[in-house]
Coordinates of C-alpha atoms and ligand atoms in Angstrom, one line a residue:
M185 CA -55.8 22.6 -27.9
K186 CA -54.2 23.8 -24.6
V187 CA -53.5 21.2 -22.0
G188 CA -56.3 20.8 -19.5
K189 CA -58.8 22.9 -21.6
E190 CA -62.0 21.3 -22.9
P191 CA -61.5 20.9 -26.7
S192 CA -64.1 22.3 -29.1
F193 CA -66.3 19.8 -30.9
R194 CA -64.1 19.9 -34.0
E195 CA -60.9 19.6 -32.0
S196 CA -62.4 16.6 -30.2
V197 CA -63.1 14.8 -33.5
D198 CA -59.6 15.7 -34.7
L199 CA -58.0 14.3 -31.5
M200 CA -59.9 11.1 -31.8
F201 CA -58.9 10.9 -35.5
N202 CA -55.3 11.5 -34.6
R203 CA -55.3 8.8 -32.0
A204 CA -56.4 6.2 -34.6
V205 CA -54.1 7.5 -37.3
A206 CA -51.1 7.1 -35.0
L207 CA -51.8 3.4 -35.1
M208 CA -52.0 3.2 -38.8
D209 CA -49.5 3.2 -41.6
L210 CA -50.8 5.8 -44.1
P211 CA -48.7 7.3 -46.9
P212 CA -47.2 10.8 -45.9
G213 CA -49.7 13.6 -46.3
L214 CA -52.8 11.4 -46.8
E215 CA -53.7 11.7 -43.1
E216 CA -53.9 15.5 -43.5
K217 CA -55.9 15.2 -46.7
I218 CA -58.5 12.9 -45.0
R219 CA -58.7 15.0 -41.8
V220 CA -59.3 18.5 -43.2
C221 CA -62.7 19.8 -44.2
N222 CA -62.7 20.4 -47.9
A223 CA -65.0 23.5 -47.9
T224 CA -67.5 25.3 -45.8
Y225 CA -70.0 27.7 -47.3
T226 CA -71.5 30.4 -45.1
V227 CA -74.6 32.1 -46.3
R228 CA -76.5 35.1 -44.8
F229 CA -80.0 35.7 -46.2
G230 CA -83.0 37.9 -45.4
V231 CA -86.6 36.9 -45.1
R232 CA -89.4 39.3 -44.6
L233 CA -91.4 38.3 -41.5
R234 CA -93.9 40.2 -39.4
G235 CA -93.3 43.4 -41.4
K236 CA -89.5 43.4 -41.1
I237 CA -86.5 41.8 -42.8
H238 CA -84.8 39.2 -40.6
T239 CA -81.3 38.1 -41.5
F240 CA -80.3 34.4 -40.9
T241 CA -76.9 32.7 -41.0
G242 CA -76.6 29.1 -42.4
Y243 CA -73.7 26.8 -43.3
R244 CA -73.1 23.7 -45.4
A245 CA -69.7 22.0 -44.8
V246 CA -68.3 19.5 -47.2
H247 CA -65.7 17.4 -45.4
S248 CA -64.8 14.8 -48.0
E249 CA -65.7 14.1 -51.6
H250 CA -63.9 10.8 -52.0
M251 CA -67.4 9.6 -52.9
E252 CA -70.2 11.6 -54.2
P253 CA -72.8 12.6 -53.5
V254 CA -71.8 13.8 -50.0
K255 CA -74.4 13.3 -47.3
G256 CA -75.3 14.8 -44.0
G257 CA -78.2 16.4 -42.1
I258 CA -79.3 19.9 -41.8
R259 CA -79.7 21.1 -38.2
F260 CA -81.8 24.0 -37.0
A261 CA -80.4 25.3 -33.7
E262 CA -79.2 28.5 -32.1
A263 CA -75.7 27.1 -31.3
V264 CA -74.9 26.2 -34.9
D265 CA -71.5 27.5 -36.0
Q266 CA -68.8 26.7 -38.5
D267 CA -66.8 24.6 -35.9
E268 CA -69.9 22.5 -35.2
V269 CA -70.9 21.8 -38.9
E270 CA -67.3 20.9 -39.8
A271 CA -67.1 18.5 -36.9
L272 CA -70.4 16.9 -37.8
A273 CA -69.4 16.8 -41.5
A274 CA -66.2 14.9 -40.6
L275 CA -68.2 12.4 -38.5
M276 CA -70.4 11.9 -41.6
T277 CA -67.4 10.9 -43.7
Y278 CA -66.2 8.3 -41.2
K279 CA -69.8 7.1 -40.5
C280 CA -70.6 6.5 -44.1
A281 CA -67.3 4.6 -44.6
L282 CA -67.9 2.5 -41.5
V283 CA -71.4 1.4 -42.5
E284 CA -70.5 1.2 -46.2
T285 CA -73.0 3.8 -47.6
P286 CA -71.4 5.1 -50.8
F287 CA -71.2 8.8 -49.8
G288 CA -68.7 11.5 -48.7
G289 CA -69.4 13.5 -45.6
S290 CA -71.2 16.8 -45.3
K291 CA -73.4 18.7 -42.8
G292 CA -75.5 21.8 -42.7
G293 CA -77.0 24.1 -40.1
L294 CA -79.1 27.2 -39.7
C295 CA -78.7 29.4 -36.6
I296 CA -82.3 29.6 -35.5
N297 CA -84.5 28.6 -32.7
P298 CA -87.3 26.9 -34.6
R299 CA -89.7 27.3 -31.6
D300 CA -89.6 31.1 -32.2
Y301 CA -91.4 30.8 -35.5
D302 CA -94.8 29.5 -36.7
E303 CA -95.1 26.9 -39.4
H304 CA -95.6 29.3 -42.3
E305 CA -92.6 31.4 -41.2
L306 CA -90.4 28.3 -40.9
E307 CA -91.4 27.2 -44.4
Q308 CA -90.4 30.6 -45.8
I309 CA -87.1 30.5 -44.0
T310 CA -86.4 26.8 -44.9
R311 CA -87.2 27.4 -48.6
R312 CA -85.0 30.4 -48.7
F313 CA -82.1 28.6 -47.1
A314 CA -82.7 25.7 -49.5
Y315 CA -82.7 28.1 -52.5
E316 CA -79.3 29.5 -51.5
L317 CA -77.8 25.9 -51.2
I318 CA -79.5 24.6 -54.4
K319 CA -78.3 27.3 -56.6
R320 CA -74.7 26.4 -55.6
D321 CA -75.3 22.6 -56.0
L322 CA -75.0 22.2 -52.2
I323 CA -78.3 20.4 -52.5
N324 CA -78.3 18.1 -55.5
P325 CA -79.2 14.3 -56.0
S326 CA -75.7 13.6 -57.4
Q327 CA -73.6 16.0 -55.4
N328 CA -75.0 16.8 -52.0
V329 CA -78.0 15.1 -50.3
P330 CA -79.1 16.5 -46.9
A331 CA -81.3 14.8 -44.3
P332 CA -83.0 15.7 -41.0
D333 CA -81.0 16.4 -37.9
M334 CA -81.7 18.3 -34.6
G335 CA -84.6 20.7 -35.0
T336 CA -85.6 19.4 -38.5
G337 CA -87.8 16.5 -39.7
E338 CA -89.9 15.2 -42.5
R339 CA -91.8 18.5 -42.9
E340 CA -88.6 20.5 -43.6
M341 CA -87.3 17.8 -45.9
A342 CA -90.5 18.0 -47.9
W343 CA -90.1 21.8 -48.3
I344 CA -86.5 21.3 -49.4
A345 CA -87.5 18.6 -52.0
D346 CA -90.2 20.8 -53.3
Q347 CA -88.0 23.8 -53.6
Y348 CA -85.4 21.8 -55.5
A349 CA -88.1 20.4 -57.9
R350 CA -89.4 24.0 -58.5
M351 CA -85.8 25.1 -59.5
N352 CA -85.0 21.9 -61.5
T353 CA -88.3 21.2 -63.3
T354 CA -86.8 18.6 -65.7
D355 CA -84.7 16.7 -63.3
I356 CA -86.3 13.2 -63.2
N357 CA -84.3 12.4 -60.1
A358 CA -85.3 15.5 -58.2
R359 CA -86.7 13.6 -55.3
A360 CA -83.3 12.1 -54.5
C361 CA -82.0 15.6 -53.6
V362 CA -82.8 15.1 -49.9
T363 CA -83.7 12.1 -47.7
G364 CA -86.0 11.8 -44.6
K365 CA -89.0 13.0 -46.6
P366 CA -92.6 12.0 -45.8
L367 CA -93.9 8.9 -47.6
N368 CA -96.2 10.9 -49.8
A369 CA -93.2 13.0 -51.0
G370 CA -90.9 10.2 -51.9
G371 CA -89.9 9.0 -48.5
I372 CA -89.3 5.4 -47.3
H373 CA -91.0 3.4 -44.6
G374 CA -88.9 3.2 -41.5
R375 CA -86.8 6.4 -42.0
V376 CA -88.3 8.2 -39.1
E377 CA -87.5 5.4 -36.6
A378 CA -84.2 4.5 -38.3
T379 CA -81.6 6.1 -36.1
G380 CA -83.3 4.9 -32.9
R381 CA -83.8 1.5 -34.4
G382 CA -80.1 1.4 -35.3
V383 CA -79.2 2.2 -31.7
Q384 CA -81.4 -0.9 -30.7
Y385 CA -79.7 -3.1 -33.3
A386 CA -76.3 -1.9 -32.2
L387 CA -77.0 -2.8 -28.6
R388 CA -78.3 -6.2 -29.6
E389 CA -75.1 -6.9 -31.5
F390 CA -73.0 -5.7 -28.6
F391 CA -74.9 -8.1 -26.2
R392 CA -74.4 -11.0 -28.7
D393 CA -70.8 -11.4 -27.7
P394 CA -70.2 -12.2 -24.0
R395 CA -66.6 -10.9 -24.3
D396 CA -67.9 -7.4 -25.2
V397 CA -70.5 -7.6 -22.4
A398 CA -67.8 -8.6 -19.9
K399 CA -65.5 -5.7 -21.0
A400 CA -68.3 -3.4 -19.7
G401 CA -68.5 -5.4 -16.5
L402 CA -72.0 -6.5 -17.4
T403 CA -73.6 -9.9 -17.7
G404 CA -76.5 -11.4 -19.6
K405 CA -78.7 -9.8 -22.2
L406 CA -80.5 -6.5 -22.7
D407 CA -83.5 -7.8 -20.8
G408 CA -83.8 -6.0 -17.4
K409 CA -80.9 -3.6 -18.1
R410 CA -81.4 -0.2 -16.5
V411 CA -81.2 2.6 -19.1
I412 CA -81.0 6.4 -18.8
V413 CA -81.7 8.4 -22.0
Q414 CA -81.0 12.1 -22.6
G415 CA -83.2 13.8 -25.2
L416 CA -86.6 12.3 -26.1
G417 CA -86.6 13.6 -29.6
N418 CA -86.5 11.6 -32.8
V419 CA -83.5 9.4 -31.9
G420 CA -83.9 9.1 -28.1
Y421 CA -87.6 8.4 -28.2
H422 CA -87.4 5.6 -30.8
A423 CA -84.3 4.0 -29.2
A424 CA -85.9 4.1 -25.7
K425 CA -89.3 2.9 -26.9
F426 CA -87.9 -0.1 -28.9
L427 CA -85.6 -1.1 -26.1
Q428 CA -88.4 -1.0 -23.6
D429 CA -91.1 -2.7 -25.8
E430 CA -89.0 -5.3 -27.6
D431 CA -86.0 -6.0 -25.5
G432 CA -87.2 -5.8 -21.9
A433 CA -84.9 -2.9 -20.9
I434 CA -86.1 -0.7 -18.1
I435 CA -85.9 3.1 -18.8
T436 CA -85.1 4.5 -15.4
G437 CA -84.3 8.0 -16.4
I438 CA -85.3 10.5 -19.2
I439 CA -83.5 13.8 -19.3
E440 CA -85.0 16.7 -21.3
R441 CA -84.4 20.5 -21.6
D442 CA -86.4 21.3 -18.5
G443 CA -85.0 18.6 -16.2
A444 CA -85.1 14.9 -15.8
L445 CA -87.6 12.2 -14.8
F446 CA -86.4 9.3 -12.7
D447 CA -88.1 6.1 -11.7
P448 CA -86.1 3.0 -10.7
K449 CA -89.1 0.8 -11.6
G450 CA -89.2 2.2 -15.1
L451 CA -90.9 5.1 -17.0
D452 CA -93.5 4.6 -19.6
V453 CA -91.6 6.0 -22.6
S454 CA -94.7 6.5 -24.8
A455 CA -96.6 8.3 -22.0
V456 CA -93.6 10.6 -21.4
H457 CA -93.3 11.3 -25.1
E458 CA -97.0 12.2 -25.4
W459 CA -96.7 14.5 -22.3
L460 CA -93.6 16.2 -23.8
A461 CA -95.4 16.8 -27.1
K462 CA -98.4 18.3 -25.4
H463 CA -96.7 20.3 -22.6
G464 CA -93.4 21.2 -24.2
G465 CA -91.5 19.7 -21.3
V466 CA -91.4 16.9 -18.8
A467 CA -91.6 18.9 -15.6
D468 CA -95.1 18.1 -14.3
F469 CA -95.3 14.5 -15.6
P470 CA -97.1 12.5 -12.9
D471 CA -95.8 9.2 -11.3
A472 CA -92.1 10.0 -11.5
T473 CA -89.5 12.0 -9.6
H474 CA -88.6 15.2 -11.3
C475 CA -85.1 16.6 -11.0
A476 CA -84.7 20.3 -12.1
E477 CA -81.0 19.9 -12.7
G478 CA -81.4 17.4 -15.6
A479 CA -77.8 16.9 -16.5
S480 CA -77.0 15.6 -13.0
V481 CA -79.1 12.5 -13.9
L482 CA -76.4 11.5 -16.4
E483 CA -74.4 10.6 -13.3
E484 CA -77.0 8.3 -11.8
D485 CA -76.4 4.6 -11.4
C486 CA -77.6 2.6 -14.5
D487 CA -76.3 -0.1 -16.9
I488 CA -76.6 1.8 -20.2
L489 CA -76.5 5.6 -20.7
I490 CA -77.8 6.9 -24.0
P491 CA -77.0 10.5 -24.7
A492 CA -79.4 11.3 -27.6
A493 CA -79.6 15.1 -27.5
L494 CA -76.6 17.2 -28.3
E495 CA -72.8 17.3 -28.2
G496 CA -70.4 17.8 -25.3
V497 CA -72.8 16.8 -22.5
I498 CA -70.2 14.4 -21.1
N499 CA -67.1 16.5 -20.6
M500 CA -64.2 17.0 -18.3
T501 CA -66.4 18.4 -15.6
N502 CA -68.6 15.4 -15.1
A503 CA -66.9 12.4 -16.8
A504 CA -65.3 11.1 -13.6
R505 CA -68.7 10.9 -11.9
I506 CA -70.4 9.0 -14.8
K507 CA -71.4 5.6 -13.3
A508 CA -72.8 3.8 -16.4
P509 CA -70.4 1.1 -17.5
L510 CA -71.7 1.3 -21.0
I511 CA -72.4 4.5 -23.0
I512 CA -73.9 4.4 -26.5
E513 CA -73.6 7.7 -28.3
A514 CA -76.9 8.1 -30.0
A515 CA -76.2 11.9 -30.4
N516 CA -73.2 13.1 -32.4
G517 CA -70.2 14.0 -30.2
P518 CA -71.9 13.7 -26.8
V519 CA -68.5 12.8 -25.2
T520 CA -65.7 15.2 -25.6
A521 CA -62.1 14.0 -26.3
G522 CA -61.1 15.0 -22.7
A523 CA -64.0 13.0 -21.2
D524 CA -63.2 10.1 -23.5
D525 CA -59.7 9.9 -21.9
I526 CA -61.2 9.9 -18.4
L527 CA -63.8 7.3 -19.2
R528 CA -61.4 5.0 -21.0
E529 CA -59.1 5.1 -18.0
K530 CA -62.1 4.1 -15.8
G531 CA -62.9 1.1 -18.1
T532 CA -66.2 2.5 -19.4
V533 CA -67.1 1.0 -22.7
I534 CA -68.3 3.6 -25.3
I535 CA -70.1 2.5 -28.5
P536 CA -69.1 5.5 -30.6
D537 CA -71.4 7.9 -32.4
M538 CA -70.1 7.3 -35.9
Y539 CA -71.4 3.8 -35.5
A540 CA -74.2 4.1 -33.0
N541 CA -76.3 6.6 -34.8
A542 CA -75.6 5.4 -38.4
G543 CA -79.1 3.9 -38.7
G544 CA -80.3 7.3 -40.1
V545 CA -77.8 7.5 -42.9
T546 CA -78.2 3.8 -43.7
V547 CA -82.0 4.2 -44.3
S548 CA -81.4 7.5 -46.0
Y549 CA -79.2 5.5 -48.4
F550 CA -82.1 3.1 -49.0
E551 CA -84.4 6.1 -49.6
W552 CA -82.0 7.7 -52.1
V553 CA -81.7 4.3 -54.0
K554 CA -85.5 4.0 -54.0
N555 CA -85.8 7.6 -55.4
L556 CA -83.3 6.9 -58.1
S557 CA -84.9 3.6 -59.1
H558 CA -88.4 5.1 -59.0
I559 CA -89.9 1.9 -57.5
R560 CA -90.6 0.9 -53.9
F561 CA -88.7 -2.0 -52.4
G562 CA -90.5 -5.3 -52.7
R563 CA -92.9 -4.3 -55.4
M564 CA -91.7 -6.8 -58.0
Q565 CA -90.9 -9.8 -55.6
R566 CA -93.4 -9.8 -52.9
R567 CA -96.3 -11.7 -54.5
Q568 CA -93.9 -14.0 -56.3
E569 CA -92.3 -14.9 -53.0
E570 CA -95.7 -15.5 -51.5
A571 CA -96.6 -17.9 -54.4
R572 CA -93.4 -19.9 -53.9
H573 CA -94.1 -20.1 -50.2
E574 CA -97.6 -21.3 -51.1
L575 CA -96.1 -24.3 -52.8
I576 CA -94.2 -25.4 -49.7
V577 CA -97.2 -24.8 -47.5
S578 CA -99.5 -26.9 -49.6
E579 CA -97.0 -29.8 -49.5
L580 CA -96.8 -29.4 -45.7
E581 CA -100.6 -29.5 -45.6
R582 CA -100.5 -32.7 -47.5
L583 CA -98.0 -34.2 -45.1
D584 CA -100.2 -33.0 -42.2
R585 CA -103.2 -34.8 -43.6
Y586 CA -101.1 -37.9 -44.2
L587 CA -99.5 -38.1 -40.8
G588 CA -102.8 -37.4 -39.0
E589 CA -102.3 -37.2 -35.2
A590 CA -98.5 -37.8 -35.3
W591 CA -97.6 -34.3 -36.7
S592 CA -99.2 -31.0 -37.5
M593 CA -98.1 -27.6 -38.5
S594 CA -97.4 -25.0 -35.7
P595 CA -100.2 -22.5 -35.2
N596 CA -99.6 -19.3 -37.2
F597 CA -96.8 -20.9 -39.2
K598 CA -98.9 -20.7 -42.4
D599 CA -99.8 -17.0 -42.1
K600 CA -96.3 -16.0 -41.0
Y601 CA -94.6 -18.0 -43.7
L602 CA -96.9 -17.0 -46.5
R603 CA -96.6 -13.3 -46.1
G604 CA -93.9 -11.7 -48.4
A605 CA -91.9 -8.9 -46.9
D606 CA -93.2 -5.4 -47.3
E607 CA -91.0 -2.3 -47.6
L608 CA -90.7 -1.7 -43.9
E609 CA -89.6 -5.2 -43.2
L610 CA -87.0 -5.0 -46.0
V611 CA -85.7 -1.7 -44.7
R612 CA -85.4 -3.1 -41.1
S613 CA -83.7 -6.2 -42.4
G614 CA -81.2 -4.1 -44.4
L615 CA -80.6 -1.9 -41.4
D616 CA -80.1 -4.8 -39.1
D617 CA -77.6 -6.4 -41.5
T618 CA -75.7 -3.1 -41.8
M619 CA -75.5 -2.5 -38.1
R620 CA -74.3 -6.1 -37.4
I621 CA -71.6 -6.1 -40.1
A622 CA -70.3 -2.7 -39.2
Y623 CA -70.1 -3.7 -35.5
Q624 CA -68.3 -6.9 -36.5
S625 CA -65.7 -4.9 -38.4
M626 CA -65.1 -2.7 -35.3
R627 CA -65.0 -5.8 -33.0
E628 CA -62.4 -7.5 -35.2
V629 CA -60.0 -4.6 -34.7
W630 CA -61.0 -4.1 -31.0
H631 CA -60.2 -7.8 -30.1
G632 CA -57.6 -8.4 -32.8
R633 CA -55.1 -5.7 -32.0
D634 CA -53.2 -5.2 -28.8
D635 CA -52.7 -1.5 -29.4
V636 CA -56.5 -0.8 -29.8
Q637 CA -58.2 -0.5 -26.4
D638 CA -61.6 0.9 -27.4
L639 CA -64.4 0.7 -29.9
R640 CA -64.0 4.3 -31.0
T641 CA -60.4 3.9 -32.1
A642 CA -61.4 0.7 -33.8
A643 CA -64.2 2.5 -35.6
Y644 CA -61.9 5.3 -36.8
I645 CA -59.3 2.7 -38.0
V646 CA -61.9 0.8 -40.1
A647 CA -63.4 4.0 -41.5
I648 CA -60.1 5.8 -42.3
E649 CA -58.7 2.7 -43.9
R650 CA -61.7 2.6 -46.3
V651 CA -61.5 6.4 -47.1
A652 CA -57.7 5.9 -47.7
A653 CA -58.4 3.0 -50.0
S654 CA -60.8 5.1 -51.9
Y655 CA -58.2 7.8 -52.4
R656 CA -55.6 5.3 -53.4
A657 CA -58.0 3.9 -56.0
K658 CA -58.3 7.4 -57.4
G659 CA -54.5 7.6 -57.7
L660 CA -54.0 10.1 -54.9
Ligands
NAD192 P1 -84.5 16.2 -32.1 O1 -84.5 17.7 -32.2 O2 -85.6 15.4 -32.6 O3 -84.4 15.8 -30.5 C1 -83.5 16.3 -29.6 C2 -84.1 16.2 -28.2 O4 -83.2 16.6 -27.3 C3 -85.4 17.1 -28.1 O5 -86.4 16.4 -27.4 C4 -84.9 18.2 -27.2 O6 -85.9 18.8 -26.3 C5 -83.8 17.5 -26.4 N1 -82.8 18.4 -25.8 C6 -82.2 19.5 -26.4 N2 -81.4 20.1 -25.6 C7 -81.3 19.3 -24.4 C8 -80.6 19.4 -23.2 N3 -79.7 20.4 -23.0 N4 -80.8 18.4 -22.3 C9 -81.7 17.4 -22.5 N5 -82.4 17.3 -23.7 C10 -82.2 18.2 -24.6 O7 -83.1 15.7 -32.6 P2 -82.7 14.3 -33.1 O8 -82.9 14.2 -34.6 O9 -83.3 13.2 -32.2 O10 -81.1 14.4 -32.9 C11 -80.5 14.1 -31.7 C12 -79.0 13.8 -31.9 O11 -78.9 12.7 -32.7 C13 -78.2 14.9 -32.5 O12 -76.9 14.9 -32.0 C14 -78.1 14.5 -34.0 O13 -77.0 15.0 -34.7 C15 -78.1 13.0 -33.8 N6 -78.5 12.3 -35.0 C16 -79.8 12.4 -35.5 C17 -80.1 11.6 -36.6 C18 -81.6 11.6 -37.2 O14 -81.8 10.8 -38.0 N7 -82.4 12.5 -36.7 C19 -79.2 10.8 -37.3 C20 -77.9 10.7 -36.7 C21 -77.6 11.4 -35.6

């Protein structure tokens, strides 16, 4: 990278990695082994559409195979290129290590604007791309397991899973070849909301420690905090909705492709989401100020900024003007390495992408385990748990009768206590636990070492240490 020039996405990831590695004591050469992307496969394939053959370009990068399968989403976007998928694959390696999901890192992408094609055409294109990857084991339950990312969702994952099953008719674990599938195709409750839910759990954990809150110059809890979110897609919508509905945060700004909505009193996230789905943009949404230059709203006054759309949106051109004291990177790579330097200098606290959006891969891990075990979570225990609770409740009822006026059970206690956890509750509980523990591992390094000034460096140190340990265990 030249001095003063904005680094590319991959250069940004490498610079951040190098900053952390400089504070570590790795054996000679291991640093390079961990940093480099193992392999990137580029495929060009044709699909006959509208009477003519269209050629598409796709990628699957495998960053690290210290654990297999490797894991990472498939993105459909026009800007996809090798640099981007390699950067995203590297982030997946560190993310999986940080949240302790037993995967290496990978990422895929297809250069396409999905809005240019109808559903049938998209299915043909997706199946063909999947075919190219499956035949090279770049989609495989034990080697490489994709998931949704920008421009893809449950529908595309179901097509990929079906394509794999058609090509591997005797593989009993076929469904585990991809995660983020719809429930009726082997998905898991809570996967769609998982990344946004993880952002909520991450913020809750941040606000549990007054020292962290003070570092951002904030006080109190999430309740009443003013939030601006960029991108009301899968991740941004769920994060904003949960923070508004369950934590009392006020969503003052929503930035989309066609501009931003702003209302200091708070926007109704569900209403904006419905409007966006119906009209394809936010421009004419009633009851809010619309700003055509959406990105400028990133610079508005707020307590928490959630970039949840795409990479590089906070860069050297606007970083100095960002007022939010706390940024949580729901998207991958929204802050460039250059911007990161400027923001750290200003004292802005950044909850880094590799942690902040790890909810998706965490619940993908649960889905993969569910597919391999061929049984939904809770199926064996739920009624047994209820029966044991019934025993306690009947004893309490006896006490209630015995003590008469002096004591009685709280209203709703019986119903709430008796109910055994269903799959969604178990998934949320596993995700909450994962997000808390991973944050605590970063916090320990952040507070415990004088040479670590920020959460991102702390996250890299924890993740790289784990990847290094895994290589050491293999004798490398
Ligand atoms: P998505 O396609 O569902 O949503 C992206 C949203 O951003 C859309 O609403 C789109 O209109 C909006 N957008 C696009 N360009 C924009 C721009 N220039 N300005 C403002 N808004 C813009 O994608 P997603 O799955 O929500 O992914 C968003 C980010 O989160 C990506 O960086 C992705 O890598 C990351 N991520 C996603 C998941 C997941 O489970 N889906 C998991 C981890 C990380």
